[in-house]
């Protein structure tokens, strides 16, 4: 079985930069079109161009590809950049559900989809903790 965490295996499995751009576009399309996610959609700017690019750049490095975020935007600490937002379990799960719906639109293997979603729960939970600490 592929060891997704190793080297660029996960980056390759998303289809490199083009695959990642499609995933993130689908992710924000899901967030914008399903009223269930309006609470987290409204946390974002109206124009999602920069939000999309930042998520693509971050995930590129996070998945073992080029560290585009550092190159383009500088350093980032994921929990801290969200700490001003009201992210509790409900909002965390909305984000993860958007990602799950976006993953379902991709031609990835089921085991990779499950792997990626499971991995994303880690930063999502750290974000919730950082946000709740600010209260
Ligand atoms: C837990 C639920 C989450 C919510 C509700 C959420 C929401 C947001 C919002 C509202 C922004 C600001 C967008 C903007 O102003 O352009 C943002 C930025 C960002 N988010 Fe999240 N996010 C979540 C989880 C995650 C996760 C799990 C990751 C990475 C794996 C992530 C990566 C990013 C990045 C890279 C940025 C850009 C930060 C910057 O401005 O430099 N987010 N997020």
mmCIF file of C-alpha atoms and ligand atoms in Angstrom:
data_model
loop_
_atom_site.group_PDB
_atom_site.id
_atom_site.type_symbol
_atom_site.label_atom_id
_atom_site.label_comp_id
_atom_site.label_asym_id
_atom_site.label_seq_id
_atom_site.Cartn_x
_atom_site.Cartn_y
_atom_site.Cartn_z
ATOM 1 C CA UNK A 1 0.000 0.000 0.000
ATOM 2 C CA UNK A 2 1.208 3.530 -0.731
ATOM 3 C CA UNK A 3 2.663 5.306 2.303
ATOM 4 C CA UNK A 4 0.996 8.658 1.728
ATOM 5 C CA UNK A 5 2.900 10.502 4.415
ATOM 6 C CA UNK A 6 6.283 9.749 2.840
ATOM 7 C CA UNK A 7 8.117 12.175 0.571
ATOM 8 C CA UNK A 8 5.831 13.631 -2.077
ATOM 9 C CA UNK A 9 3.447 10.621 -2.159
ATOM 10 C CA UNK A 10 0.452 12.683 -0.973
ATOM 11 C CA UNK A 11 1.287 15.588 -3.279
ATOM 12 C CA UNK A 12 1.471 13.153 -6.191
ATOM 13 C CA UNK A 13 -1.802 11.526 -5.123
ATOM 14 C CA UNK A 14 -3.671 14.875 -5.291
ATOM 15 C CA UNK A 15 -2.363 15.310 -8.814
ATOM 16 C CA UNK A 16 0.374 17.850 -8.097
ATOM 17 C CA UNK A 17 -0.334 21.571 -8.319
ATOM 18 C CA UNK A 18 -3.131 21.288 -10.892
ATOM 19 C CA UNK A 19 -4.886 18.592 -8.880
ATOM 20 C CA UNK A 20 -4.547 20.648 -5.719
ATOM 21 C CA UNK A 21 -5.944 23.761 -7.401
ATOM 22 C CA UNK A 22 -8.975 21.761 -8.531
ATOM 23 C CA UNK A 23 -9.493 20.299 -5.054
ATOM 24 C CA UNK A 24 -9.320 23.726 -3.388
ATOM 25 C CA UNK A 25 -11.594 25.313 -5.994
ATOM 26 C CA UNK A 26 -14.156 22.539 -5.457
ATOM 27 C CA UNK A 27 -13.736 22.980 -1.691
ATOM 28 C CA UNK A 28 -14.609 26.679 -1.835
ATOM 29 C CA UNK A 29 -17.370 26.059 -4.397
ATOM 30 C CA UNK A 30 -18.956 23.585 -1.977
ATOM 31 C CA UNK A 31 -18.576 26.088 0.883
ATOM 32 C CA UNK A 32 -20.150 28.851 -1.207
ATOM 33 C CA UNK A 33 -23.043 26.878 -2.659
ATOM 34 C CA UNK A 34 -24.319 24.835 0.288
ATOM 35 C CA UNK A 35 -26.270 26.952 2.806
ATOM 36 C CA UNK A 36 -25.200 24.538 5.569
ATOM 37 C CA UNK A 37 -21.775 26.194 5.399
ATOM 38 C CA UNK A 38 -22.820 29.833 5.320
ATOM 39 C CA UNK A 39 -21.373 30.477 8.795
ATOM 40 C CA UNK A 40 -17.824 29.655 7.685
ATOM 41 C CA UNK A 41 -18.279 31.068 4.185
ATOM 42 C CA UNK A 42 -19.172 34.412 5.760
ATOM 43 C CA UNK A 43 -15.896 34.418 7.715
ATOM 44 C CA UNK A 44 -14.093 34.691 4.350
ATOM 45 C CA UNK A 45 -13.855 37.688 2.026
ATOM 46 C CA UNK A 46 -16.412 37.944 -0.781
ATOM 47 C CA UNK A 47 -13.703 37.383 -3.372
ATOM 48 C CA UNK A 48 -12.057 34.041 -2.616
ATOM 49 C CA UNK A 49 -9.117 34.390 -5.015
ATOM 50 C CA UNK A 50 -6.525 35.022 -2.305
ATOM 51 C CA UNK A 51 -8.077 32.543 0.148
ATOM 52 C CA UNK A 52 -7.940 29.847 -2.536
ATOM 53 C CA UNK A 53 -4.368 30.637 -3.458
ATOM 54 C CA UNK A 54 -3.253 30.623 0.187
ATOM 55 C CA UNK A 55 -4.844 27.248 0.842
ATOM 56 C CA UNK A 56 -3.309 25.793 -2.332
ATOM 57 C CA UNK A 57 0.123 27.159 -1.397
ATOM 58 C CA UNK A 58 -0.114 25.895 2.169
ATOM 59 C CA UNK A 59 -1.352 22.435 1.212
ATOM 60 C CA UNK A 60 1.358 22.102 -1.428
ATOM 61 C CA UNK A 61 4.090 22.091 1.230
ATOM 62 C CA UNK A 62 1.943 20.252 3.767
ATOM 63 C CA UNK A 63 1.445 17.386 1.305
ATOM 64 C CA UNK A 64 5.142 17.103 0.523
ATOM 65 C CA UNK A 65 5.281 19.287 -2.581
ATOM 66 C CA UNK A 66 6.936 22.651 -3.022
ATOM 67 C CA UNK A 67 6.690 24.935 0.029
ATOM 68 C CA UNK A 68 4.818 27.593 -1.917
ATOM 69 C CA UNK A 69 3.288 29.374 1.063
ATOM 70 C CA UNK A 70 6.661 30.231 2.608
ATOM 71 C CA UNK A 71 7.930 31.312 -0.790
ATOM 72 C CA UNK A 72 4.993 33.553 -1.633
ATOM 73 C CA UNK A 73 3.552 34.706 1.685
ATOM 74 C CA UNK A 74 6.204 33.969 4.339
ATOM 75 C CA UNK A 75 5.908 32.054 7.590
ATOM 76 C CA UNK A 76 2.597 30.752 8.910
ATOM 77 C CA UNK A 77 1.305 29.107 12.056
ATOM 78 C CA UNK A 78 -2.019 27.599 11.143
ATOM 79 C CA UNK A 79 -3.752 27.674 14.568
ATOM 80 C CA UNK A 80 -2.652 31.274 15.212
ATOM 81 C CA UNK A 81 -3.875 32.709 11.903
ATOM 82 C CA UNK A 82 -7.344 31.446 12.780
ATOM 83 C CA UNK A 83 -7.308 32.408 16.450
ATOM 84 C CA UNK A 84 -9.400 35.565 15.929
ATOM 85 C CA UNK A 85 -12.235 33.523 14.386
ATOM 86 C CA UNK A 86 -15.138 31.850 16.199
ATOM 87 C CA UNK A 87 -14.298 28.246 15.397
ATOM 88 C CA UNK A 88 -15.889 25.694 17.684
ATOM 89 C CA UNK A 89 -16.670 22.035 16.965
ATOM 90 C CA UNK A 90 -19.544 22.998 14.673
ATOM 91 C CA UNK A 91 -17.413 25.299 12.473
ATOM 92 C CA UNK A 92 -14.484 22.853 12.502
ATOM 93 C CA UNK A 93 -16.790 20.095 11.291
ATOM 94 C CA UNK A 94 -18.306 22.363 8.617
ATOM 95 C CA UNK A 95 -14.817 22.933 7.209
ATOM 96 C CA UNK A 96 -14.054 19.212 7.275
ATOM 97 C CA UNK A 97 -17.427 18.404 5.681
ATOM 98 C CA UNK A 98 -16.711 20.854 2.851
ATOM 99 C CA UNK A 99 -13.418 19.091 2.342
ATOM 100 C CA UNK A 100 -15.103 15.696 2.386
ATOM 101 C CA UNK A 101 -17.611 16.833 -0.244
ATOM 102 C CA UNK A 102 -14.795 18.292 -2.364
ATOM 103 C CA UNK A 103 -12.816 15.050 -2.028
ATOM 104 C CA UNK A 104 -15.829 13.090 -3.228
ATOM 105 C CA UNK A 105 -15.651 15.062 -6.492
ATOM 106 C CA UNK A 106 -12.057 13.966 -7.151
ATOM 107 C CA UNK A 107 -10.886 10.825 -8.922
ATOM 108 C CA UNK A 108 -8.649 9.849 -5.992
ATOM 109 C CA UNK A 109 -8.646 6.372 -4.502
ATOM 110 C CA UNK A 110 -10.983 5.894 -1.539
ATOM 111 C CA UNK A 111 -8.085 5.107 0.768
ATOM 112 C CA UNK A 112 -6.354 8.375 -0.152
ATOM 113 C CA UNK A 113 -9.544 10.387 0.402
ATOM 114 C CA UNK A 114 -9.911 8.831 3.832
ATOM 115 C CA UNK A 115 -6.234 9.361 4.601
ATOM 116 C CA UNK A 116 -6.336 13.036 3.643
ATOM 117 C CA UNK A 117 -9.489 13.796 5.584
ATOM 118 C CA UNK A 118 -8.085 12.015 8.654
ATOM 119 C CA UNK A 119 -4.849 14.020 8.403
ATOM 120 C CA UNK A 120 -6.728 17.324 8.032
ATOM 121 C CA UNK A 121 -8.598 16.674 11.275
ATOM 122 C CA UNK A 122 -5.330 17.292 13.145
ATOM 123 C CA UNK A 123 -4.802 20.976 12.154
ATOM 124 C CA UNK A 124 -8.581 21.546 12.220
ATOM 125 C CA UNK A 125 -8.699 20.434 15.848
ATOM 126 C CA UNK A 126 -5.640 22.544 16.726
ATOM 127 C CA UNK A 127 -7.430 25.529 15.227
ATOM 128 C CA UNK A 128 -10.528 24.881 17.359
ATOM 129 C CA UNK A 129 -8.374 24.734 20.478
ATOM 130 C CA UNK A 130 -6.528 27.962 19.560
ATOM 131 C CA UNK A 131 -9.837 29.746 18.900
ATOM 132 C CA UNK A 132 -11.444 28.593 22.138
ATOM 133 C CA UNK A 133 -8.380 29.750 24.100
ATOM 134 C CA UNK A 134 -8.964 33.287 22.876
ATOM 135 C CA UNK A 135 -12.440 33.439 24.393
HETATM 136 C C1 LIG B 1 -11.288 24.419 11.266
HETATM 137 C C2 LIG B 1 -12.008 25.052 10.362
HETATM 138 C C3 LIG B 1 -11.480 26.197 9.539
HETATM 139 C C4 LIG B 1 -12.115 27.368 9.281
HETATM 140 C C5 LIG B 1 -13.515 27.747 9.735
HETATM 141 C C6 LIG B 1 -11.212 28.184 8.509
HETATM 142 C C7 LIG B 1 -11.479 29.474 8.063
HETATM 143 C C8 LIG B 1 -10.543 30.339 7.538
HETATM 144 C C9 LIG B 1 -10.758 31.742 7.260
HETATM 145 C C10 LIG B 1 -12.067 32.480 7.482
HETATM 146 C C11 LIG B 1 -9.623 32.254 6.782
HETATM 147 C C12 LIG B 1 -9.336 33.712 6.348
HETATM 148 C C13 LIG B 1 -9.490 33.784 4.856
HETATM 149 C C14 LIG B 1 -9.045 35.118 4.307
HETATM 150 O O1 LIG B 1 -9.193 36.124 4.992
HETATM 151 O O2 LIG B 1 -8.554 35.113 3.185
HETATM 152 C C15 LIG B 1 -8.656 31.170 6.750
HETATM 153 C C16 LIG B 1 -7.372 31.297 6.310
HETATM 154 C C17 LIG B 1 -6.527 30.233 6.104
HETATM 155 N N1 LIG B 1 -6.774 28.913 6.401
HETATM 156 FE FE1 LIG B 1 -8.387 28.219 7.341
HETATM 157 N N2 LIG B 1 -10.057 27.488 8.274
HETATM 158 C C18 LIG B 1 -10.172 26.271 8.875
HETATM 159 C C19 LIG B 1 -9.259 25.244 8.820
HETATM 160 C C20 LIG B 1 -8.095 25.278 8.097
HETATM 161 C C21 LIG B 1 -7.189 24.160 7.951
HETATM 162 C C22 LIG B 1 -7.414 22.773 8.566
HETATM 163 C C23 LIG B 1 -6.142 24.602 7.183
HETATM 164 C C24 LIG B 1 -4.931 23.881 6.694
HETATM 165 C C25 LIG B 1 -4.782 22.569 6.666
HETATM 166 C C26 LIG B 1 -6.402 25.988 6.869
HETATM 167 C C27 LIG B 1 -5.568 26.806 6.124
HETATM 168 C C28 LIG B 1 -5.703 28.168 5.996
HETATM 169 C C29 LIG B 1 -4.714 29.043 5.414
HETATM 170 C C30 LIG B 1 -3.377 28.623 4.838
HETATM 171 C C31 LIG B 1 -5.224 30.343 5.483
HETATM 172 C C32 LIG B 1 -4.549 31.636 5.019
HETATM 173 C C33 LIG B 1 -3.966 32.343 6.221
HETATM 174 C C34 LIG B 1 -3.384 33.715 5.894
HETATM 175 O O3 LIG B 1 -4.177 34.653 5.741
HETATM 176 O O4 LIG B 1 -2.189 33.845 5.768
HETATM 177 N N3 LIG B 1 -7.585 26.358 7.433
HETATM 178 N N4 LIG B 1 -9.249 30.024 7.212
#
